[in-house]
Amino acid sequence: MDFKSLVSHCKEYGFIFQSSELYDGLAAVYDYGPNGVELKNNIKAYWWQSMTQMHDNIVGIDSSIFMHPKVWKASGHVDAFNDPLIDNKDSNKRYRADVLIEDYCAKIEGKIKKDVTKAAKKFGESFDEEQFRSTNGRIIDRQKKIDDILGRMGNYLRDEDMVSLKALIEECEIACPVSGTKNWTECRQFNLMFSTQLGNIAGEEGKLYLRPETAQGIFVNFLNVQKTSRKKVPFGIAQIGKAFRNEIVARQFIFRMREFEQMEMQFFVRPGTEMEWYEQWKATRMNWHKALGTPESKLRFHDHDNLAHYANAAVDIEYEFPFGFKELEGIHSRTDFDLKQHQELSGRKVQYFDPELNENYVPYVVETSIGCDRMFLAMISNALQEETLTNAEGVESTRIVMKLPPAIAPMKAAILPLLKNDEALVKAAKDLFGEMKKHTKVTYDEKDAIGRRYRRQDAVGTPFCITIDHQTLEDGTVTVRDRDSLEQVRLSTKEAKNKVLLETQLATLL
Ligand code: ATP
């Protein structure tokens, strides 16, 4: 399904609405509707349980969005949390300079892919993509060009060399997609933190920031948590919460928002062991994604070309969104940078006494950081499909179906009386609904013909439809329709209930 249809499906079926739509919306801010909030809560529950329930050495916290302003000085966000910005003078549109360059490279990559697809068609089964890429002259040149441009861009970003960054845009002859001109302003750094003001303190002193990441709430609570939970290094602290970034370019729906939610886990380890843990967390996190049934071909690791000021190793887990492979999650070896900085700026010791080594040290940190909203988008774009069905008479029809893992789906089952005018059927269906809703999320629907009701449930990903018909009144059995296989089985109401509970629980993923 194309991206535009996905966005309208999300609105039509109550997954995502633009914020303040009545007032024509607020750019890059979105609200989750009735189905959306259920799906999002299920994603969070899966992450939370994977972290805090499946690991006895990880505990959770919920820290505040507002923090002491010095936190952001210590973390480096006040001085260095910038994106390079550039304006087109004719369209007055604003862009991230690095994104313009990346998009330019993605176009070249697109050309490479076209050549590969063509060749694959031509050579058929015997086609060896790797060999083709490494021997085809045109592809080699194009790949070299991409590597050169991205390599230089990385250096300029690291050195904050805005003049060379602009020169690179000019060298690539990148034009504004809106005006079509190359009439650019200078490139300059733009800090992504939103700020606000405390009511009782005037001026700089009272300046507060909305947190741009949840991680710092974990770092400043390191000692509180370690002492009260009596955890020994290595151990982790997990948190889910809102983060805010004044993104320059707000595009691609909920992929890049100004207000979003992060699921972060900081794992504190002995200095010198961080690389082992980094490798371990890379594998653990990739398995977490695979357990959802996401095809392996849609997931890949991407090592960071230039490391952030705090990291000694960093990798992204990228997902193939409808607009290409993009970062879904980051895994970073953050060294002892943050804890040391907080130690310095607070003037307090932030150290751990290791009873086995009999020494004090500032632990090293390996973090896993994933955007809940990006995960939501990845899930929806993988699950939402338009399917052609052929019935017993050979007649074709199409259906829109959201093949979400049952444990993540907003509703676990729909209870449907075959006819809404038949009191006995309605009563039996409502009785079952009343019983099942105590155990899990179910929905009741009696409007329209049964086929249309099935389609409605398919469109929001409900894994099971339980239909109550006249036979139910005779022998207490119901039909259970499977969303994906479309198979219908007759079971007793008790069996149907147990099947739904068993097959939709989070344990199927953990
Ligand atoms: P990007 O390069 O896409 O701006 P980032 O490298 O700045 O992302 P991190 O600081 O590593 O992102 O944040 C961790 C995770 O938080 C990301 O992997 C992503 O899933 C999520 N995230 C970051 N910024 C946003 C945003 N503006 N909207 C939604 N999710 C975001």
Short mmCIF file of C-alpha atoms in Angstrom, two decimals, residues 25-484:
data_model
loop_
_atom_site.label_atom_id
_atom_site.label_comp_id
_atom_site.label_asym_id
_atom_site.label_seq_id
_atom_site.Cartn_x
_atom_site.Cartn_y
_atom_site.Cartn_z
CA GLY A 25 -3.35 21.37 12.28
CA LEU A 26 0.03 21.95 13.88
CA ALA A 27 2.96 20.74 11.81
CA ALA A 28 4.69 17.56 12.98
CA VAL A 29 2.40 17.06 15.98
CA TYR A 30 -0.09 14.20 15.98
CA ASP A 31 -2.78 12.68 18.19
CA TYR A 32 -3.53 9.00 18.57
CA GLY A 33 -7.16 7.93 18.16
CA PRO A 34 -9.04 5.05 19.84
CA ASN A 35 -7.34 2.28 17.85
CA GLY A 36 -4.01 4.11 17.76
CA VAL A 37 -3.73 4.47 21.51
CA GLU A 38 -4.40 0.75 22.01
CA LEU A 39 -1.77 -0.23 19.46
CA LYS A 40 0.73 2.22 20.90
CA ASN A 41 0.10 1.00 24.46
CA ASN A 42 0.64 -2.59 23.29
CA ILE A 43 3.96 -1.67 21.67
CA LYS A 44 5.02 0.03 24.90
CA ALA A 45 3.91 -2.97 26.96
CA TYR A 46 5.93 -5.31 24.74
CA TRP A 47 9.03 -3.15 25.14
CA TRP A 48 8.50 -2.60 28.87
CA GLN A 49 7.99 -6.27 29.62
CA SER A 50 10.92 -7.29 27.42
CA MET A 51 13.12 -4.96 29.41
CA THR A 52 11.91 -4.97 33.00
CA GLN A 53 10.21 -8.37 33.23
CA MET A 54 12.45 -10.54 31.07
CA HIS A 55 15.66 -9.14 32.59
CA ASP A 56 15.97 -9.35 36.33
CA ASN A 57 18.79 -6.82 36.21
CA ILE A 58 16.74 -4.04 34.58
CA VAL A 59 14.39 -1.78 36.54
CA GLY A 60 12.16 1.05 35.35
CA ILE A 61 11.64 4.68 36.27
CA ASP A 62 9.38 7.53 35.20
CA SER A 63 11.23 10.82 35.47
CA SER A 64 9.92 14.33 34.80
CA ILE A 65 9.99 16.16 31.50
CA PHE A 66 11.34 19.30 33.20
CA MET A 67 14.82 19.01 34.67
CA HIS A 68 17.31 21.39 36.21
CA PRO A 69 18.72 23.53 33.35
CA LYS A 70 22.26 22.51 34.26
CA VAL A 71 21.42 18.94 33.20
CA TRP A 72 21.34 20.08 29.58
CA LYS A 73 24.54 22.03 29.94
CA ALA A 74 26.23 18.91 31.35
CA SER A 75 24.85 16.61 28.68
CA GLY A 76 26.11 18.87 25.90
CA HIS A 77 22.65 19.63 24.53
CA VAL A 78 22.83 23.40 25.15
CA ASP A 79 26.04 23.74 23.17
CA ALA A 80 25.89 20.93 20.66
CA PHE A 81 22.35 19.66 20.03
CA ASN A 82 22.15 21.40 16.67
CA ASP A 83 21.08 20.67 13.13
CA PRO A 84 22.46 22.57 10.14
CA LEU A 85 19.76 24.76 8.62
CA ILE A 86 19.52 26.36 5.18
CA ASP A 87 16.76 28.43 3.50
CA ASN A 88 15.86 28.78 -0.13
CA LYS A 89 15.50 32.49 -0.86
CA ASP A 90 12.85 32.06 -3.54
CA SER A 91 10.44 29.67 -1.85
CA ASN A 92 11.32 30.80 1.69
CA LYS A 93 11.31 27.10 2.59
CA ARG A 94 13.63 25.88 5.29
CA TYR A 95 15.65 22.66 5.03
CA ARG A 96 18.14 20.61 6.99
CA ALA A 97 21.31 20.88 4.96
CA ASP A 98 22.33 17.29 5.72
CA VAL A 99 18.90 15.97 4.71
CA LEU A 100 19.12 17.77 1.35
CA ILE A 101 22.45 16.05 0.73
CA GLU A 102 21.19 12.67 1.97
CA ASP A 103 18.14 12.90 -0.31
CA TYR A 104 20.44 13.70 -3.21
CA CYS A 105 22.46 10.55 -2.45
CA ALA A 106 19.27 8.51 -2.05
CA LYS A 107 18.37 9.49 -5.62
CA ILE A 108 21.69 8.12 -6.86
CA GLU A 109 21.07 5.00 -4.78
CA GLY A 110 17.68 4.73 -6.50
CA LYS A 111 19.41 4.66 -9.88
CA ILE A 112 21.72 1.89 -8.67
CA LYS A 113 18.73 -0.11 -7.48
CA LYS A 114 17.04 0.30 -10.86
CA ASP A 115 20.10 -1.11 -12.61
CA VAL A 116 20.24 -4.02 -10.17
CA THR A 117 16.54 -4.83 -10.66
CA LYS A 118 16.94 -4.72 -14.43
CA ALA A 119 19.93 -7.02 -14.33
CA ALA A 120 18.20 -9.40 -11.91
CA LYS A 121 15.34 -9.71 -14.39
CA LYS A 122 17.71 -10.28 -17.28
CA PHE A 123 19.89 -12.93 -15.64
CA GLY A 124 17.14 -14.69 -13.71
CA GLU A 125 18.05 -17.36 -11.17
CA SER A 126 21.79 -17.18 -11.79
CA PHE A 127 21.95 -13.49 -10.78
CA ASP A 128 24.50 -12.68 -8.10
CA GLU A 129 23.74 -9.19 -6.80
CA GLU A 130 26.92 -8.76 -4.81
CA GLN A 131 29.08 -9.68 -7.80
CA PHE A 132 27.09 -7.41 -10.10
CA ARG A 133 27.45 -4.45 -7.74
CA SER A 134 31.18 -4.97 -7.38
CA THR A 135 31.91 -5.34 -11.11
CA ASN A 136 29.49 -3.07 -12.97
CA GLY A 137 31.40 0.12 -13.86
CA ARG A 138 28.44 2.48 -13.70
CA ILE A 139 27.38 1.20 -10.30
CA ILE A 140 30.92 1.39 -8.93
CA ASP A 141 31.18 5.04 -10.01
CA ARG A 142 27.83 5.94 -8.54
CA GLN A 143 28.60 4.18 -5.25
CA LYS A 144 31.95 5.98 -5.09
CA LYS A 145 30.19 9.28 -5.56
CA ILE A 146 27.74 8.54 -2.74
CA ASP A 147 30.52 7.45 -0.38
CA ASP A 148 32.57 10.53 -1.18
CA ILE A 149 29.69 12.96 -0.64
CA LEU A 150 28.48 11.33 2.58
CA GLY A 151 32.04 11.02 3.88
CA ARG A 152 32.73 14.70 3.31
CA MET A 153 29.38 15.69 4.77
CA GLY A 154 30.18 13.69 7.90
CA ASN A 155 33.46 15.53 8.35
CA TYR A 156 31.86 18.95 7.85
CA LEU A 157 29.12 18.14 10.37
CA ARG A 158 31.66 16.92 12.90
CA ASP A 159 33.77 20.05 12.44
CA GLU A 160 30.67 22.27 12.34
CA ASP A 161 32.02 23.62 9.06
CA MET A 162 28.89 25.31 7.72
CA VAL A 163 30.71 27.02 4.84
CA SER A 164 31.90 23.74 3.32
CA LEU A 165 28.49 22.19 3.89
CA LYS A 166 26.86 24.89 1.79
CA ALA A 167 29.61 24.54 -0.83
CA LEU A 168 28.80 20.80 -1.02
CA ILE A 169 25.12 21.58 -1.68
CA GLU A 170 26.20 23.92 -4.47
CA GLU A 171 28.67 21.40 -5.86
CA CYS A 172 25.91 18.76 -6.05
CA GLU A 173 23.70 21.37 -7.73
CA ILE A 174 20.87 20.62 -5.34
CA ALA A 175 17.75 22.65 -6.11
CA CYS A 176 14.86 23.51 -3.80
CA PRO A 177 12.07 20.98 -4.47
CA VAL A 178 9.50 23.81 -4.19
CA SER A 179 10.98 26.72 -6.19
CA GLY A 180 13.35 24.63 -8.27
CA THR A 181 16.13 27.22 -7.77
CA LYS A 182 19.59 26.95 -6.21
CA ASN A 183 19.34 30.34 -4.52
CA TRP A 184 20.38 29.34 -0.98
CA THR A 185 21.12 31.35 2.19
CA GLU A 186 24.20 30.61 4.28
CA CYS A 187 24.09 27.42 6.33
CA ARG A 188 23.82 27.86 10.10
CA GLN A 189 23.44 25.79 13.24
CA PHE A 190 20.02 25.58 14.88
CA ASN A 191 19.48 24.28 18.43
CA LEU A 192 16.69 21.73 18.61
CA MET A 193 15.66 22.23 22.23
CA PHE A 194 12.36 23.90 23.07
CA SER A 195 12.64 26.29 25.98
CA THR A 196 10.16 27.80 28.38
CA GLN A 197 10.29 30.01 31.45
CA LEU A 198 9.72 29.35 35.14
CA GLY A 199 7.07 31.71 36.54
CA ASN A 200 8.94 32.87 39.60
CA ILE A 201 12.43 33.52 38.19
CA ALA A 202 13.10 36.10 35.49
CA GLY A 203 15.75 35.89 32.76
CA GLU A 204 18.28 33.17 31.91
CA GLU A 205 18.18 31.76 35.45
CA GLY A 206 14.58 30.66 35.02
CA LYS A 207 15.00 29.19 31.56
CA LEU A 208 13.82 25.59 31.37
CA TYR A 209 13.96 23.11 28.51
CA LEU A 210 11.53 20.44 27.44
CA ARG A 211 13.69 17.32 27.50
CA PRO A 212 14.99 16.34 24.05
CA GLU A 213 15.68 12.77 25.25
CA THR A 214 14.59 10.70 28.23
CA ALA A 215 18.09 9.38 28.93
CA GLN A 216 19.21 12.24 31.17
CA GLY A 217 16.40 11.48 33.65
CA ILE A 218 18.01 8.07 34.02
CA PHE A 219 21.57 9.37 34.41
CA VAL A 220 20.73 11.86 37.16
CA ASN A 221 18.81 9.15 39.01
CA PHE A 222 21.55 6.56 38.67
CA LEU A 223 22.57 6.61 42.33
CA ASN A 224 18.99 6.81 43.65
CA VAL A 225 17.99 3.77 41.63
CA GLN A 226 21.15 1.78 42.26
CA LYS A 227 20.96 2.28 46.01
CA THR A 228 17.25 1.70 46.43
CA SER A 229 17.04 -1.32 44.11
CA ARG A 230 20.40 -2.63 45.40
CA LYS A 231 21.37 -3.65 41.88
CA LYS A 232 24.95 -4.52 41.10
CA VAL A 233 26.73 -3.41 37.93
CA PRO A 234 25.97 -4.60 35.28
CA PHE A 235 22.35 -3.47 35.48
CA GLY A 236 19.98 -1.31 33.50
CA ILE A 237 17.34 1.38 33.95
CA ALA A 238 14.45 1.62 31.50
CA GLN A 239 12.08 4.47 30.82
CA ILE A 240 9.27 5.37 28.42
CA GLY A 241 8.36 9.01 28.04
CA LYS A 242 7.83 12.09 25.94
CA ALA A 243 10.67 13.97 24.32
CA PHE A 244 10.58 17.23 22.36
CA ARG A 245 12.70 18.43 19.47
CA ASN A 246 12.23 21.55 17.40
CA GLU A 247 12.86 19.67 14.17
CA ILE A 248 13.61 21.88 11.17
CA VAL A 249 12.11 19.55 8.64
CA ALA A 250 8.91 17.92 9.72
CA ARG A 251 7.90 15.39 7.14
CA GLN A 252 6.91 11.81 6.68
CA PHE A 253 3.98 11.70 9.06
CA ILE A 254 4.88 10.37 12.52
CA PHE A 255 8.44 9.50 11.47
CA ARG A 256 9.75 12.90 12.56
CA MET A 257 7.64 14.73 15.11
CA ARG A 258 8.26 17.70 17.36
CA GLU A 259 6.67 15.91 20.31
CA PHE A 260 7.25 12.18 20.44
CA GLU A 261 7.79 9.28 22.76
CA GLN A 262 10.99 7.40 23.44
CA MET A 263 11.65 4.02 24.97
CA GLU A 264 15.18 4.11 26.33
CA MET A 265 17.28 1.77 28.42
CA GLN A 266 20.65 2.69 29.87
CA PHE A 267 22.76 -0.31 30.82
CA PHE A 268 25.55 0.43 33.31
CA VAL A 269 28.66 -1.73 32.97
CA ARG A 270 32.23 -2.05 34.21
CA PRO A 271 34.64 0.16 32.22
CA GLY A 272 36.36 -1.99 29.61
CA THR A 273 33.44 -4.41 29.20
CA GLU A 274 31.26 -2.02 27.20
CA MET A 275 32.04 -3.50 23.79
CA GLU A 276 30.88 -6.97 24.85
CA TRP A 277 27.63 -5.50 26.14
CA TYR A 278 27.26 -3.36 23.04
CA GLU A 279 27.41 -6.49 20.87
CA GLN A 280 25.01 -8.29 23.15
CA TRP A 281 22.45 -5.50 23.11
CA LYS A 282 22.70 -5.22 19.34
CA ALA A 283 21.70 -8.87 19.04
CA THR A 284 19.02 -8.68 21.75
CA ARG A 285 17.36 -5.67 20.18
CA MET A 286 17.40 -7.12 16.67
CA ASN A 287 15.75 -10.27 18.03
CA TRP A 288 13.08 -8.13 19.69
CA HIS A 289 12.16 -6.76 16.27
CA LYS A 290 12.29 -10.15 14.58
CA ALA A 291 9.98 -11.69 17.21
CA LEU A 292 7.24 -9.47 15.84
CA GLY A 293 7.48 -11.30 12.54
CA THR A 294 9.02 -8.32 10.75
CA PRO A 295 10.77 -9.75 7.67
CA GLU A 296 14.54 -9.81 8.04
CA SER A 297 14.91 -8.13 4.65
CA LYS A 298 13.23 -5.03 6.08
CA LEU A 299 15.66 -4.68 8.98
CA ARG A 300 19.36 -3.90 8.91
CA PHE A 301 22.16 -2.51 11.03
CA HIS A 302 23.78 0.72 9.97
CA ASP A 303 26.99 1.78 11.72
CA HIS A 304 27.25 5.51 12.42
CA ASP A 305 29.68 7.22 10.07
CA ASN A 306 30.44 9.96 12.58
CA LEU A 307 30.07 9.34 16.27
CA ALA A 308 28.26 11.73 18.62
CA HIS A 309 30.41 13.56 21.14
CA TYR A 310 29.57 11.04 23.86
CA ALA A 311 29.92 7.72 22.01
CA ASN A 312 32.72 5.26 21.27
CA ALA A 313 30.49 3.01 19.14
CA ALA A 314 27.04 3.51 17.68
CA VAL A 315 24.74 1.65 15.35
CA ASP A 316 21.21 2.15 14.11
CA ILE A 317 18.66 -0.53 13.51
CA GLU A 318 17.09 0.66 10.28
CA TYR A 319 13.71 -0.36 8.98
CA GLU A 320 12.57 -0.17 5.38
CA PHE A 321 9.79 2.40 5.68
CA PRO A 322 7.68 3.15 2.57
CA PHE A 323 10.17 5.98 1.89
CA GLY A 324 13.29 3.83 2.26
CA PHE A 325 15.59 2.44 4.97
CA LYS A 326 15.65 4.86 7.93
CA GLU A 327 16.66 4.80 11.58
CA LEU A 328 14.20 3.08 13.86
CA GLU A 329 16.38 2.53 16.91
CA GLY A 330 19.83 3.58 18.07
CA ILE A 331 22.26 1.48 20.12
CA HIS A 332 25.06 3.56 21.54
CA SER A 333 28.07 2.92 23.69
CA ARG A 334 28.03 6.22 25.59
CA THR A 335 31.16 5.62 27.68
CA ASP A 336 31.18 7.36 31.07
CA PHE A 337 30.56 10.73 29.41
CA ASP A 338 27.18 11.59 30.91
CA LEU A 339 27.77 10.43 34.48
CA LYS A 340 31.17 12.17 34.53
CA GLN A 341 29.66 15.39 33.22
CA HIS A 342 26.96 15.31 35.90
CA GLN A 343 29.61 14.61 38.49
CA GLU A 344 31.53 17.65 37.34
CA LEU A 345 28.67 20.13 37.04
CA SER A 346 26.84 19.05 40.20
CA GLY A 347 30.03 18.81 42.23
CA ARG A 348 28.77 15.50 43.68
CA LYS A 349 30.29 12.06 43.27
CA VAL A 350 28.40 9.84 40.86
CA GLN A 351 30.27 6.59 41.37
CA TYR A 352 29.67 2.95 42.03
CA PHE A 353 31.51 0.83 44.56
CA ASP A 354 32.16 -2.55 42.98
CA PRO A 355 32.32 -5.07 45.82
CA GLU A 356 34.02 -7.70 43.65
CA LEU A 357 36.79 -5.42 42.49
CA ASN A 358 36.82 -3.53 45.77
CA GLU A 359 37.03 -0.20 43.94
CA ASN A 360 35.01 2.88 43.00
CA TYR A 361 34.40 3.83 39.40
CA VAL A 362 32.08 5.74 37.11
CA PRO A 363 30.23 3.03 35.14
CA TYR A 364 30.21 2.94 31.34
CA VAL A 365 26.86 2.98 29.59
CA VAL A 366 25.41 1.08 26.66
CA GLU A 367 22.02 2.45 25.67
CA THR A 368 19.21 1.27 23.46
CA SER A 369 16.90 4.04 22.30
CA ILE A 370 13.83 3.60 20.16
CA GLY A 371 11.08 6.00 19.17
CA CYS A 372 7.68 4.58 20.05
CA ASP A 373 6.01 6.50 17.23
CA ARG A 374 8.54 5.33 14.67
CA MET A 375 7.98 1.78 15.88
CA PHE A 376 4.24 2.37 15.44
CA LEU A 377 4.83 3.53 11.86
CA ALA A 378 7.07 0.53 11.16
CA MET A 379 4.42 -1.85 12.50
CA ILE A 380 1.60 -0.27 10.52
CA SER A 381 3.53 -0.04 7.28
CA ASN A 382 4.59 -3.68 7.54
CA ALA A 383 1.12 -4.88 8.49
CA LEU A 384 -1.20 -2.93 6.24
CA GLN A 385 -1.88 -4.77 2.99
CA GLU A 386 -4.32 -4.83 0.14
CA GLU A 387 -5.12 -8.45 -0.61
CA THR A 388 -6.91 -10.09 -3.52
CA LEU A 389 -9.18 -12.93 -2.47
CA THR A 390 -10.81 -15.57 -4.63
CA ASN A 391 -13.97 -17.25 -3.37
CA ALA A 392 -15.17 -20.81 -4.05
CA GLU A 393 -16.83 -19.69 -7.30
CA GLY A 394 -13.61 -18.13 -8.50
CA VAL A 395 -14.83 -14.55 -8.04
CA GLU A 396 -12.13 -12.10 -7.03
CA SER A 397 -12.47 -9.35 -4.44
CA THR A 398 -10.02 -7.18 -2.54
CA ARG A 399 -9.74 -6.52 1.15
CA ILE A 400 -7.62 -4.15 3.23
CA VAL A 401 -6.11 -6.08 6.11
CA MET A 402 -3.75 -5.07 8.87
CA LYS A 403 -1.71 -8.16 9.67
CA LEU A 404 -0.46 -7.04 13.06
CA PRO A 405 0.94 -9.61 15.48
CA PRO A 406 -2.14 -10.59 17.54
CA ALA A 407 -0.44 -9.54 20.79
CA ILE A 408 -0.02 -5.99 19.45
CA ALA A 409 -3.40 -5.59 17.72
CA PRO A 410 -5.70 -2.94 19.26
CA MET A 411 -8.61 -5.40 19.69
CA LYS A 412 -8.07 -9.09 20.30
CA ALA A 413 -11.47 -10.27 19.09
CA ALA A 414 -14.78 -8.98 17.77
CA ILE A 415 -18.00 -10.55 19.00
CA LEU A 416 -20.62 -10.52 16.29
CA PRO A 417 -24.25 -11.75 16.41
CA LEU A 418 -25.11 -13.01 12.94
CA LEU A 419 -28.33 -10.94 12.88
CA LYS A 420 -29.03 -7.82 14.88
CA ASN A 421 -32.82 -8.29 14.88
CA ASP A 422 -32.69 -11.67 16.55
CA GLU A 423 -32.97 -11.05 20.28
CA ALA A 424 -31.67 -14.44 21.33
CA LEU A 425 -28.54 -14.08 19.16
CA VAL A 426 -27.89 -10.57 20.41
CA LYS A 427 -28.27 -11.70 24.01
CA ALA A 428 -25.89 -14.64 23.55
CA ALA A 429 -23.33 -12.35 21.86
CA LYS A 430 -23.59 -9.71 24.57
CA ASP A 431 -23.21 -12.36 27.28
CA LEU A 432 -19.99 -13.60 25.68
CA PHE A 433 -18.77 -10.03 25.21
CA GLY A 434 -19.49 -9.29 28.89
CA GLU A 435 -17.52 -12.35 29.93
CA MET A 436 -14.54 -11.80 27.62
CA LYS A 437 -14.06 -8.09 28.26
CA LYS A 438 -13.01 -8.89 31.82
CA HIS A 439 -9.98 -10.69 30.40
CA THR A 440 -8.94 -8.84 27.28
CA LYS A 441 -9.78 -6.09 24.77
CA VAL A 442 -12.79 -7.16 22.73
CA THR A 443 -15.30 -5.25 20.69
CA TYR A 444 -18.98 -5.88 19.94
CA ASP A 445 -20.51 -5.09 16.56
CA GLU A 446 -23.99 -5.84 15.22
CA LYS A 447 -24.34 -3.24 12.45
CA ASP A 448 -24.33 -4.23 8.74
CA ALA A 449 -24.04 -7.61 7.06
CA ILE A 450 -21.53 -10.03 8.57
CA GLY A 451 -19.14 -9.74 5.59
CA ARG A 452 -18.84 -5.99 6.03
CA ARG A 453 -18.25 -6.39 9.73
CA TYR A 454 -15.43 -8.85 9.01
CA ARG A 455 -13.85 -6.31 6.64
CA ARG A 456 -14.05 -3.58 9.28
CA GLN A 457 -12.19 -5.78 11.74
CA ASP A 458 -9.61 -6.76 9.09
CA ALA A 459 -8.91 -3.08 8.48
CA VAL A 460 -7.94 -2.49 12.12
CA GLY A 461 -6.10 -5.77 12.57
CA THR A 462 -8.46 -7.69 14.89
CA PRO A 463 -7.04 -11.23 14.80
CA PHE A 464 -10.29 -13.09 15.56
CA CYS A 465 -13.97 -12.63 14.82
CA ILE A 466 -16.35 -14.71 16.92
CA THR A 467 -19.75 -15.11 15.31
CA ILE A 468 -22.85 -16.16 17.20
CA ASP A 469 -25.45 -17.90 15.04
CA HIS A 470 -28.47 -20.12 15.49
CA GLN A 471 -26.38 -23.19 16.15
CA THR A 472 -24.88 -21.33 19.12
CA LEU A 473 -28.32 -21.33 20.72
CA GLU A 474 -28.62 -25.07 20.18
CA ASP A 475 -25.22 -26.42 21.16
CA GLY A 476 -23.26 -23.47 22.58
CA THR A 477 -20.68 -23.42 19.77
CA VAL A 478 -19.49 -20.34 17.86
CA THR A 479 -17.41 -19.80 14.73
CA VAL A 480 -13.98 -18.29 15.14
CA ARG A 481 -12.65 -16.63 12.00
CA ASP A 482 -8.91 -16.17 11.64
CA ARG A 483 -7.95 -12.75 10.18
CA ASP A 484 -5.02 -14.02 8.12
#
